[in-house]
Tab-separated table of C-alpha atoms and ligand atoms in Angstrom:
chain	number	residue	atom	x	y	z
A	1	UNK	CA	-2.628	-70.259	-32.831
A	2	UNK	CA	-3.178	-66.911	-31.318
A	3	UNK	CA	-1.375	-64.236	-34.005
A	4	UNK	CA	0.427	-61.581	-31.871
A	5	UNK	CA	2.190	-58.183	-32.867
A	6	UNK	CA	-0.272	-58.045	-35.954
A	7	UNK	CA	-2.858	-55.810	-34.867
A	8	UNK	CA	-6.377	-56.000	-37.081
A	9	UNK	CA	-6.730	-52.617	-39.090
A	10	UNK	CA	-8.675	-49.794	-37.777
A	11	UNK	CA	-9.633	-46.200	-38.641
A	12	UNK	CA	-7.146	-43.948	-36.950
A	13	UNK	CA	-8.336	-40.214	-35.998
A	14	UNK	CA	-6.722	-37.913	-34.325
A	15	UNK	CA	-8.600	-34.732	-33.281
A	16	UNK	CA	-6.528	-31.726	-31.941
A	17	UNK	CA	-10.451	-30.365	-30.527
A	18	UNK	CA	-12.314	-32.068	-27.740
A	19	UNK	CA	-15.731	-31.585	-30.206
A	20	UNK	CA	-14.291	-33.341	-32.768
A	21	UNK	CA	-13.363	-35.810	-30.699
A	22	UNK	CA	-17.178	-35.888	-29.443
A	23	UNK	CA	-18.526	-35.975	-33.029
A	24	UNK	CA	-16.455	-39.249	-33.463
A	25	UNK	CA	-17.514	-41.303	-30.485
A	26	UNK	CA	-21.262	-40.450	-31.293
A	27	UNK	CA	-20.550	-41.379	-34.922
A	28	UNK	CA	-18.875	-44.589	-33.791
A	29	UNK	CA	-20.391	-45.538	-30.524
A	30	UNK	CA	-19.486	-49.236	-29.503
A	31	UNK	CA	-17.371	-49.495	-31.860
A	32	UNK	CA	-15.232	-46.136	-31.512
A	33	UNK	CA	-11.489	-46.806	-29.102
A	34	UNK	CA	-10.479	-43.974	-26.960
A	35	UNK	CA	-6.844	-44.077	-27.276
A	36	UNK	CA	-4.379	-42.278	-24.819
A	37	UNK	CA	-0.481	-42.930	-23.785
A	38	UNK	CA	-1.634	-46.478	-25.777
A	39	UNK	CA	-0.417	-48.702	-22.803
A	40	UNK	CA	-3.499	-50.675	-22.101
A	41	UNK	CA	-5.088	-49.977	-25.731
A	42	UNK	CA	-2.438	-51.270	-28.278
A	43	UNK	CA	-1.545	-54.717	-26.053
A	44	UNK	CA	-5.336	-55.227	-26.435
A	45	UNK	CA	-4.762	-54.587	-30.398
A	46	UNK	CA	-2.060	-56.861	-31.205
A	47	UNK	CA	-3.542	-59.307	-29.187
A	48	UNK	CA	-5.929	-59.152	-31.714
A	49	UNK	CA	-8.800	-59.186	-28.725
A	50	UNK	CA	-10.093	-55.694	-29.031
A	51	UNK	CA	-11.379	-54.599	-32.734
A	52	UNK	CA	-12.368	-51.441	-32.697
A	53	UNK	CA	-13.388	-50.226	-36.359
A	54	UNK	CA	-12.066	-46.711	-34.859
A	55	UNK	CA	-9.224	-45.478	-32.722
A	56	UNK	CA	-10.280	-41.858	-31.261
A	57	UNK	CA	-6.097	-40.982	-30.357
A	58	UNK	CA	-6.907	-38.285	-27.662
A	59	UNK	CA	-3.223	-37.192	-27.375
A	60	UNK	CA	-3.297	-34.120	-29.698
A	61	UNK	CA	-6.311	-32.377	-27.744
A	62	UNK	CA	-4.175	-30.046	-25.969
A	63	UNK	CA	-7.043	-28.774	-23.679
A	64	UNK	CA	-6.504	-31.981	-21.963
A	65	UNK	CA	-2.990	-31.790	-20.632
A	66	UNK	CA	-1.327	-30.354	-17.874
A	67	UNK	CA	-1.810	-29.274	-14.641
A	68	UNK	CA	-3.604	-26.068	-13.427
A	69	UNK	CA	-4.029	-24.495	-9.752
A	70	UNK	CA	-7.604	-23.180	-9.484
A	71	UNK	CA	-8.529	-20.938	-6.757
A	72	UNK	CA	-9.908	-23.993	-4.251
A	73	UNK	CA	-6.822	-26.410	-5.861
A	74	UNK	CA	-5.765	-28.307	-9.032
A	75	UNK	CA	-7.167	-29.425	-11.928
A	76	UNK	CA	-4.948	-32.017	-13.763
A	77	UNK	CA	-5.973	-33.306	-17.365
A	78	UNK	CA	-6.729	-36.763	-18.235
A	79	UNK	CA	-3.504	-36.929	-20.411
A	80	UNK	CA	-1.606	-35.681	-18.699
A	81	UNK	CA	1.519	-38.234	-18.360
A	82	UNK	CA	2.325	-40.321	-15.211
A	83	UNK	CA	6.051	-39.138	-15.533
A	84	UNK	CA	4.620	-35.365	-15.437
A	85	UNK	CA	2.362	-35.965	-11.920
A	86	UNK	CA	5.169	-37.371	-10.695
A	87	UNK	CA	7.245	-34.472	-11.073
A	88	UNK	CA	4.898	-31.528	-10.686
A	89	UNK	CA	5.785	-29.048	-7.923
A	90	UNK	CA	2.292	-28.237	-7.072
A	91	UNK	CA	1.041	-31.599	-6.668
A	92	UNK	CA	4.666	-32.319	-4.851
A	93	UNK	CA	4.165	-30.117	-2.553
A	94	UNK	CA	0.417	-30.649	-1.428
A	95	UNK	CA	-0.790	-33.630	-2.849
A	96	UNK	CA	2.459	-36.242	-2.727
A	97	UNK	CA	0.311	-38.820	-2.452
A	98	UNK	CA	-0.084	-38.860	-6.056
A	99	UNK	CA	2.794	-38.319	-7.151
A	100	UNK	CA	4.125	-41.272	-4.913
A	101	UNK	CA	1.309	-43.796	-6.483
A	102	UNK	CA	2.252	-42.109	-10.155
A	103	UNK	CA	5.765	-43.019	-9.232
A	104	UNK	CA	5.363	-46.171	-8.734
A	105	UNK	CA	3.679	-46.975	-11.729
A	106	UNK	CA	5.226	-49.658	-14.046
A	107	UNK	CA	8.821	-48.649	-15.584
A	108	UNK	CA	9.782	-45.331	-16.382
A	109	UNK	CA	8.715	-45.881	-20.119
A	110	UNK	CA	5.872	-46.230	-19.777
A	111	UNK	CA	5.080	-43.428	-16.937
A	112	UNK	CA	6.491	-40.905	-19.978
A	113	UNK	CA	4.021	-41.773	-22.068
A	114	UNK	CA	0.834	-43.494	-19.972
A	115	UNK	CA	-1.771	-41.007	-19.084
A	116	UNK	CA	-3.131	-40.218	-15.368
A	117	UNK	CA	-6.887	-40.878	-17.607
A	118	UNK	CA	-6.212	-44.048	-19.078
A	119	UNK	CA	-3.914	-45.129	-15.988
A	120	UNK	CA	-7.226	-44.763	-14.391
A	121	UNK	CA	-9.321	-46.112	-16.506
A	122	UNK	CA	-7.331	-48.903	-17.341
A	123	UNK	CA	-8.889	-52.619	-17.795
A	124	UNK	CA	-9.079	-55.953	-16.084
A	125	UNK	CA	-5.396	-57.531	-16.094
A	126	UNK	CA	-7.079	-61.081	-15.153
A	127	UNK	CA	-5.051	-63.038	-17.510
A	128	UNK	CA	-8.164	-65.056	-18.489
A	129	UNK	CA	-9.683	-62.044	-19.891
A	130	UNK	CA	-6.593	-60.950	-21.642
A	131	UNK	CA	-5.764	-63.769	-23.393
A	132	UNK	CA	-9.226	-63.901	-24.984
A	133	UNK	CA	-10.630	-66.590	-23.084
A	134	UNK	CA	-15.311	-65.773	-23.072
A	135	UNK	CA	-15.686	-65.018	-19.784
A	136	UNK	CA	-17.858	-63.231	-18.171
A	137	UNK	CA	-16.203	-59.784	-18.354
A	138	UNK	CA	-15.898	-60.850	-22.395
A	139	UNK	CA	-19.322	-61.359	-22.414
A	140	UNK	CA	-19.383	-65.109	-21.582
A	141	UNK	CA	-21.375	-66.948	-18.976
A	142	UNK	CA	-18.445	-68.605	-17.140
A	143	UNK	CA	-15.289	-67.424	-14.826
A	144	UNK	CA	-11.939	-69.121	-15.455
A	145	UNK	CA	-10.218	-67.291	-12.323
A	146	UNK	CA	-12.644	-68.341	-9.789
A	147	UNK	CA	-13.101	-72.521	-10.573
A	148	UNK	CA	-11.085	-75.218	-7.935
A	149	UNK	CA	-8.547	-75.159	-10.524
A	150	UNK	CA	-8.322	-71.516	-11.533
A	151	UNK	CA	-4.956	-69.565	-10.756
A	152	UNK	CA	-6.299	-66.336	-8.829
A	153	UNK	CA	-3.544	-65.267	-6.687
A	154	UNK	CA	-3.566	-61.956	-7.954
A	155	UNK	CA	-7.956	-61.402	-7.716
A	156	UNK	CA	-10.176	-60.281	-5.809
A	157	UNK	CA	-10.864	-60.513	-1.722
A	158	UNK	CA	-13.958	-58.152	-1.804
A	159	UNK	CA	-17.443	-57.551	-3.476
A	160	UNK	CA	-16.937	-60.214	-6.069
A	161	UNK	CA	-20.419	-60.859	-8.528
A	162	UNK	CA	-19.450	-63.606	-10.816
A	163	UNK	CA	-16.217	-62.032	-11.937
A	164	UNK	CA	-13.335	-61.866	-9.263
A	165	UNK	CA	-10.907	-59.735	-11.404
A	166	UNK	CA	-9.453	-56.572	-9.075
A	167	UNK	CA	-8.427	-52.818	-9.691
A	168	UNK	CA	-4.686	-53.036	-10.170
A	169	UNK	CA	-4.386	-49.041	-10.841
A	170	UNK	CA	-1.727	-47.307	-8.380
A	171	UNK	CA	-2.908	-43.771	-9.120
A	172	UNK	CA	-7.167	-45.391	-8.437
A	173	UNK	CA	-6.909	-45.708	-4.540
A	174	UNK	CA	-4.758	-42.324	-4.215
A	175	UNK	CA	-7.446	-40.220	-5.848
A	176	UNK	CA	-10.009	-42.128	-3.614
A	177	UNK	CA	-7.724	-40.815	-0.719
A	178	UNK	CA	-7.542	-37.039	-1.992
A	179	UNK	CA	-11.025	-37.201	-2.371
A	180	UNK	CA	-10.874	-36.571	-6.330
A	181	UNK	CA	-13.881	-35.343	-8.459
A	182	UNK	CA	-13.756	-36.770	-11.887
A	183	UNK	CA	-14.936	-34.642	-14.645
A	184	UNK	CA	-16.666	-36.075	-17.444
A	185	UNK	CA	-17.918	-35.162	-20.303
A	186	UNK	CA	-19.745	-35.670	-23.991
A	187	UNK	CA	-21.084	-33.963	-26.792
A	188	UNK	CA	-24.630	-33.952	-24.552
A	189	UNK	CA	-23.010	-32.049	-21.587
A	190	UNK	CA	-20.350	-33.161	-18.370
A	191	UNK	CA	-20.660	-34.692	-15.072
A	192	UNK	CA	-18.575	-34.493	-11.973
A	193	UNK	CA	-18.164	-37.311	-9.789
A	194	UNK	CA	-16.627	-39.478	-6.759
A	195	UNK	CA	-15.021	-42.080	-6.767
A	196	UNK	CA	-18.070	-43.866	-5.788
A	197	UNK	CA	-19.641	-43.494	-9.050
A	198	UNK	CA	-16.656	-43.029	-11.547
A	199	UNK	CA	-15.271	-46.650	-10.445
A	200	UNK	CA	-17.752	-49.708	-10.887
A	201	UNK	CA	-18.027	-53.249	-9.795
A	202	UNK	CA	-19.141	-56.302	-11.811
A	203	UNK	CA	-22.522	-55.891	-10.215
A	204	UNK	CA	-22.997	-52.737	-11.743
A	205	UNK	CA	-21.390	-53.597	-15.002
A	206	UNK	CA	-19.328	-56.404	-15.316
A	207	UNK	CA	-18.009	-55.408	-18.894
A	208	UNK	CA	-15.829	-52.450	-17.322
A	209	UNK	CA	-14.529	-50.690	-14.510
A	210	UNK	CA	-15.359	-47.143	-14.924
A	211	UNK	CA	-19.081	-45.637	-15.452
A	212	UNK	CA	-17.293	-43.801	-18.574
A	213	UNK	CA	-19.979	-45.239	-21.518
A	214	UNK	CA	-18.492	-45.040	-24.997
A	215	UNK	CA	-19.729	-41.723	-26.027
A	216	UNK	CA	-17.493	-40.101	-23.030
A	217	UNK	CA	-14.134	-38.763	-22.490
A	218	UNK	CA	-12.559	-38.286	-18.834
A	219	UNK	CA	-11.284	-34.905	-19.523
A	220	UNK	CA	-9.873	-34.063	-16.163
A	221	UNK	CA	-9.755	-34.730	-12.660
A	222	UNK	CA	-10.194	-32.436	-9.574
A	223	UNK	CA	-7.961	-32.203	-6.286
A	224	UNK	CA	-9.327	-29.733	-3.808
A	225	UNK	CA	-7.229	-28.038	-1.182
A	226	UNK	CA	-8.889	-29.691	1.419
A	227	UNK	CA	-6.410	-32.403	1.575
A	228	UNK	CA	-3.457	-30.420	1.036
A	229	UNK	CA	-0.498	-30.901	2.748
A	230	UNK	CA	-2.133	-33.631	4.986
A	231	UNK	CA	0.134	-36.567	5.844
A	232	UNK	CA	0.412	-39.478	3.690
A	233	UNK	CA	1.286	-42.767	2.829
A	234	UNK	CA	1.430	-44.593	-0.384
A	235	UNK	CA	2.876	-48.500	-0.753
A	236	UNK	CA	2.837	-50.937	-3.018
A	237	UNK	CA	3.743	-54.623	-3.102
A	238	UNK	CA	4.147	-56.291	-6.183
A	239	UNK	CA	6.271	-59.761	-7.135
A	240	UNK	CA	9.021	-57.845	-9.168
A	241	UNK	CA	10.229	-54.708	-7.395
A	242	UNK	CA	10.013	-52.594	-10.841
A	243	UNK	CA	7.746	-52.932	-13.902
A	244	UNK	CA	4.761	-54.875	-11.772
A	245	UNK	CA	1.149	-54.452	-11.267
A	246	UNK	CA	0.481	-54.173	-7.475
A	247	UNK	CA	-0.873	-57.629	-5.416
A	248	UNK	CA	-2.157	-54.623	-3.066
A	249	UNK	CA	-1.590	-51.397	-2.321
A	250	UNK	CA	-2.162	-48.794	0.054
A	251	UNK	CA	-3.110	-45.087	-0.206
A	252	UNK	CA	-3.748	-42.767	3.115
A	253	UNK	CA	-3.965	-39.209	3.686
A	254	UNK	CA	-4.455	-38.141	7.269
A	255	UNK	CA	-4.968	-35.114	8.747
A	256	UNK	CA	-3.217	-34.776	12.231
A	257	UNK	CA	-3.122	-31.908	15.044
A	258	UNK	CA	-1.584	-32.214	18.098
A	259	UNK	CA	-0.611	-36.053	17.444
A	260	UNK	CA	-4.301	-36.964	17.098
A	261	UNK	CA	-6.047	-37.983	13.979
A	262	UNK	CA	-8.474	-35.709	13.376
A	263	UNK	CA	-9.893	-37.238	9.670
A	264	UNK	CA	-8.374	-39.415	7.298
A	265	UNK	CA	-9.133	-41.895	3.955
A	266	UNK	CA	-7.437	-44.595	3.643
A	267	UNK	CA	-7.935	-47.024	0.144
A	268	UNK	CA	-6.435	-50.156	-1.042
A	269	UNK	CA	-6.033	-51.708	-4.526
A	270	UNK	CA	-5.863	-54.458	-5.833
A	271	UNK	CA	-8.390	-56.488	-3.632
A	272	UNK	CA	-11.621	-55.763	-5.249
A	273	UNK	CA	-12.909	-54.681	-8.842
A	274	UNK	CA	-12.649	-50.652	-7.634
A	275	UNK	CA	-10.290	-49.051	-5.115
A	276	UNK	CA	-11.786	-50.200	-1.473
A	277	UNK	CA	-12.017	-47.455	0.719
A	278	UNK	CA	-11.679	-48.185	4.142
A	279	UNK	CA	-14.583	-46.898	5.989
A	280	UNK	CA	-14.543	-48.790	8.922
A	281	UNK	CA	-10.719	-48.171	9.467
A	282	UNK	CA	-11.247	-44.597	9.043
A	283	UNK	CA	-13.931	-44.957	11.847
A	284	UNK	CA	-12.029	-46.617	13.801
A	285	UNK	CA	-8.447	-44.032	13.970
A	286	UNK	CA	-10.133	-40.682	13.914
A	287	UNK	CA	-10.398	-38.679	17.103
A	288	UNK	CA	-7.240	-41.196	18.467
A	289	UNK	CA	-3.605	-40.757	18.798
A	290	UNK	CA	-1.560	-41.546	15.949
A	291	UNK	CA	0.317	-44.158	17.510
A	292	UNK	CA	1.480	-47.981	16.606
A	293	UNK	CA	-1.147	-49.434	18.838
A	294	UNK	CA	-3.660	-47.631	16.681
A	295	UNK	CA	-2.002	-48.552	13.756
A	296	UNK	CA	-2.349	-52.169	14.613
A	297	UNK	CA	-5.645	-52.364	15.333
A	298	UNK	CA	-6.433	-50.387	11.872
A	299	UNK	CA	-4.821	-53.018	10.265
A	300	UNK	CA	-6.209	-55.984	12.009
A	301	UNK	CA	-9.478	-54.001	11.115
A	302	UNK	CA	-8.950	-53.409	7.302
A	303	UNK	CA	-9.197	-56.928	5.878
A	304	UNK	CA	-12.605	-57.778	7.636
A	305	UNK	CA	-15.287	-59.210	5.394
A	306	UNK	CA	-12.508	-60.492	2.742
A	307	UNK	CA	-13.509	-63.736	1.200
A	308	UNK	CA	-10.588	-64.979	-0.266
A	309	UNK	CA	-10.175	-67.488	-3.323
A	310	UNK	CA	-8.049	-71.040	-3.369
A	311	UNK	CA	-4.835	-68.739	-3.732
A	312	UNK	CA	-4.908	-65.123	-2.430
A	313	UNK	CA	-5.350	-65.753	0.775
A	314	UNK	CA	-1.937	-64.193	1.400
A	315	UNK	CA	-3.623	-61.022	0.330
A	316	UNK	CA	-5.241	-60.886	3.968
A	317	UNK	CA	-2.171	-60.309	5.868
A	318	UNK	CA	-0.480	-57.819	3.528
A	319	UNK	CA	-3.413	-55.590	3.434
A	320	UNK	CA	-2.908	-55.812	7.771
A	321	UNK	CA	0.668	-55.034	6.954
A	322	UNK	CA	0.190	-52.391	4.500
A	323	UNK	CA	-2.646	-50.611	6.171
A	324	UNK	CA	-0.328	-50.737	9.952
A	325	UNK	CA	2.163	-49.250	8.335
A	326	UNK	CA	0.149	-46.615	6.015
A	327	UNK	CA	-1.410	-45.182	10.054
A	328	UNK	CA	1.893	-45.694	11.512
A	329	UNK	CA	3.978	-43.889	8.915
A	330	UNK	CA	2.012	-41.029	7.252
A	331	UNK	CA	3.855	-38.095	7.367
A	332	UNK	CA	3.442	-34.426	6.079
B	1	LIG	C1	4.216	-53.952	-18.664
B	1	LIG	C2	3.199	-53.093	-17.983
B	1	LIG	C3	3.289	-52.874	-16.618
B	1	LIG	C4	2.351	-52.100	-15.951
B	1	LIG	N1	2.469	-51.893	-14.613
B	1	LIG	C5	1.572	-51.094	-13.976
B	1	LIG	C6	1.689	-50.803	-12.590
B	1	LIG	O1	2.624	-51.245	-11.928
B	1	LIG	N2	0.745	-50.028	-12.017
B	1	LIG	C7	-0.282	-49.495	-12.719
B	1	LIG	O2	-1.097	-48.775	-12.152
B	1	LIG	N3	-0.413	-49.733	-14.042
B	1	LIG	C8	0.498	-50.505	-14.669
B	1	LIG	N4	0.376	-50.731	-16.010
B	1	LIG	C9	-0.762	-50.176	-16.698
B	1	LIG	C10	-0.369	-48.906	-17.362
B	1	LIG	O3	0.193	-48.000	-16.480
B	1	LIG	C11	-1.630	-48.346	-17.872
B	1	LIG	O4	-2.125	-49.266	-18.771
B	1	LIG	C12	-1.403	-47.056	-18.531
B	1	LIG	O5	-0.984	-46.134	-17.597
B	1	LIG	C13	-2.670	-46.631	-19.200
B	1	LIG	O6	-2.506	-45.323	-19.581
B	1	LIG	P1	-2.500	-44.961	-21.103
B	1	LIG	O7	-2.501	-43.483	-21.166
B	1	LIG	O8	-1.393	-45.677	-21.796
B	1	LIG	O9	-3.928	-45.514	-21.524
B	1	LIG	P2	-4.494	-46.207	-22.809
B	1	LIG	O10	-3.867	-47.531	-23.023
B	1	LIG	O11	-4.475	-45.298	-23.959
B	1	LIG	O12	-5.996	-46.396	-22.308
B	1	LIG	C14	-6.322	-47.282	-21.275
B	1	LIG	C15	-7.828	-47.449	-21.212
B	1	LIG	O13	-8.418	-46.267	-20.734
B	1	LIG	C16	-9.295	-45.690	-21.692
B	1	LIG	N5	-9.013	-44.245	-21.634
B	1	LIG	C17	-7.790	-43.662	-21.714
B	1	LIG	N6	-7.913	-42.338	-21.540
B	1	LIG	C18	-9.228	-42.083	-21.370
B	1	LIG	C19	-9.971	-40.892	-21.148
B	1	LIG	N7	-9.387	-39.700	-21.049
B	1	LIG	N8	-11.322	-40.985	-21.022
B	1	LIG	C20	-11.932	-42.202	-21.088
B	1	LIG	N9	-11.281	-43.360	-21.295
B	1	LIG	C21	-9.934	-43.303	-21.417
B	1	LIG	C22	-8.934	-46.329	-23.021
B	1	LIG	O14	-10.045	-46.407	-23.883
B	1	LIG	C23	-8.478	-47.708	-22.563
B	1	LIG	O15	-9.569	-48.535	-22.366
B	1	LIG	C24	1.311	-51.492	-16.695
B	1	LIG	C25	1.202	-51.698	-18.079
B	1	LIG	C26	2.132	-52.487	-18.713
B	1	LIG	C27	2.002	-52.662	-20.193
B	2	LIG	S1	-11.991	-62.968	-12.981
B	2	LIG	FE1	-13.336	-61.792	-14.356
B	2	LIG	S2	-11.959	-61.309	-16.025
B	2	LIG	FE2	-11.035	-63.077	-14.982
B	2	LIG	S3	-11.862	-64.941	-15.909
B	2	LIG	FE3	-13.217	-64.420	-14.227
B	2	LIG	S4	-14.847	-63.201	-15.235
B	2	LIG	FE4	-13.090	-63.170	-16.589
């Protein structure tokens, strides 16, 4: 019998400086835990599924909290809380978007205390997986979700490779719609990337869902003006209307003038192991009138190419729905 609320013991540090924090994660490697808010980490502990030998607690590095304006927009640190982007003026007033998605995470509770980082980087909710099950994410050779048998309502539609577990992150597809740069770093120097490369599919690595190895911390994550004040849509639909991972969701930011759509980026969660951008709906709107017929044909367009399993085919038309609505409604 599985033994829960026990967690195994562990080495807890907690590092007030980013380099110490560095030193650590080379000294531990695989077996070093980078620990924010705790949401995703400690569930993983008392399951007793995750052992690290050492938790890295990031929370009293105060170089990564907060939210600054820079001169070409914001820079917002990988701790800082859910509760905090929600409420920011600055990213209120030109960046809703995110603050909508950060809204929507989860309860309350847990907003005040998970991180915009580790809401980001947060694992595989395929209830295989969590409950300890070897599959392939765990470094098995089988998958439990995707068998005539296996109960996948909630996986993927999109770009599966042997494991159909999805992105269910409501801040992941906004920052894919502000066009966010992720900055991240080690004790060997710091990157800055898209989307493209900070999220990663099972056929990259089907062990995670962020290129973040071990010996890295996300440290902060970039918003440039260029999408400020743009208009935007963010929904989610999830079983329970509180406390609930989304089935999908929908993230847009559109830039209008004169009642045409000029550019936009549109991304949904929840149907494939990253956020899925939708490139071929963003062809499809720009240069037209933001109008409902548009917005239908967007969303008749969005779900093309999905593949669904024995029980998500609902998925198909709420993505339709979601997307209509996200051209349809966007507003400044
Ligand atoms: C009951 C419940 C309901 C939930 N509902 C939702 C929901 O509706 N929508 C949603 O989006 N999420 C939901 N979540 C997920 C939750 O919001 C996230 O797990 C949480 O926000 C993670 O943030 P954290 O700061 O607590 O991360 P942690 O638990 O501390 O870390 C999460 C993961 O990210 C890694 N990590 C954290 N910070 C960094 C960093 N700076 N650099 C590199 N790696 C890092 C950690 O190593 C860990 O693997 C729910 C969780 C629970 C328990
Ligand atoms: S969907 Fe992925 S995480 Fe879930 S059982 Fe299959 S391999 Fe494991």
């Amino acid at each position: 019998m599985l033994i829960k609320d026990v967690m195994p013991s562990f080495e807890l540090f907690q590092p007030t400086q980013l380099k110490d924090a560095f030193a650590l994660l080379d000294r531990y490697g695989k077996d070093g835990w980078k620990m924010a808010g705790g949401y995703d980490s400690l569930s993983w502990f008392k399951e007793r599924i995750k052992r690290p030998k050492a938790v890295i607690d990031l929370s009293g590095i105060a170089e990564l909290k907060g939210v600054r304006e820079t001169p070409d927009g914001i820079e917002i640190g990988a701790l800082t809380t859910l509760t905090e982007i929600e409420r920011n003026p600055v990213i209120k007033a030109k960046f809703r978007l995110l603050a909508d998605a950060a809204g929507r995470v989860a309860s309350p509770q847990i907003r005040n205390a998970g991180t915009i980082g580790g809401n980001a980087s947060q694992d595989a909710r395929c209830w295989y997986y969590r409950s300890g099950l070897p599959c392939y994410r765990a470094g098995g050779n089988t998958c439990f979700a995707d068998t005539p048998e296996g109960v996948n309502r909630e996986h993927a539609l999109f770009d599966t490779d042997r494991c159909v577990a999805v992105s269910q992150s409501d801040t992941a597809p906004a920052l894919v719609a502000l066009d966010a740069k992720f900055v991240v770093k080690s004790s060997k120097g710091e990157r800055v990337i898209g989307y493209e490369e900070f999220f990663i599919g099972p056929k990259i690595d089907i062990t995670r869902l962020t290129s973040v190895k071990p010996e890295e911390i996300l440290t902060s994550i970039r918003i440039s003006n260029a999408w400020a004040g743009a208009h935007f849509y963010f929904e989610k639909v999830a079983d329970r209307d509180t406390w609930d991972f989304p089935l999908v969701n929908v993230a847009a930011a559109i830039q209008v003038k004169n009642g045409v759509i000029e550019t936009c980026r549109i991304a949904c969660g929840g149907v494939s192991a990253v956020p899925r951008r939708l490139l071929a709906v963003e062809g499809i709107v720009k240069g037209k009138p933001m109008s409902a017929d548009i917005a239908k044909i967007a969303g008749q367009s969005a779900p093309r190419g999905a593949s669904p399993l024995n029980y998500n085919a609902f998925k198909i038309p709420l993505m339709a729905s979601l997307v209509t609505r996200a051209v349809r409604d966007a507003r400044a």
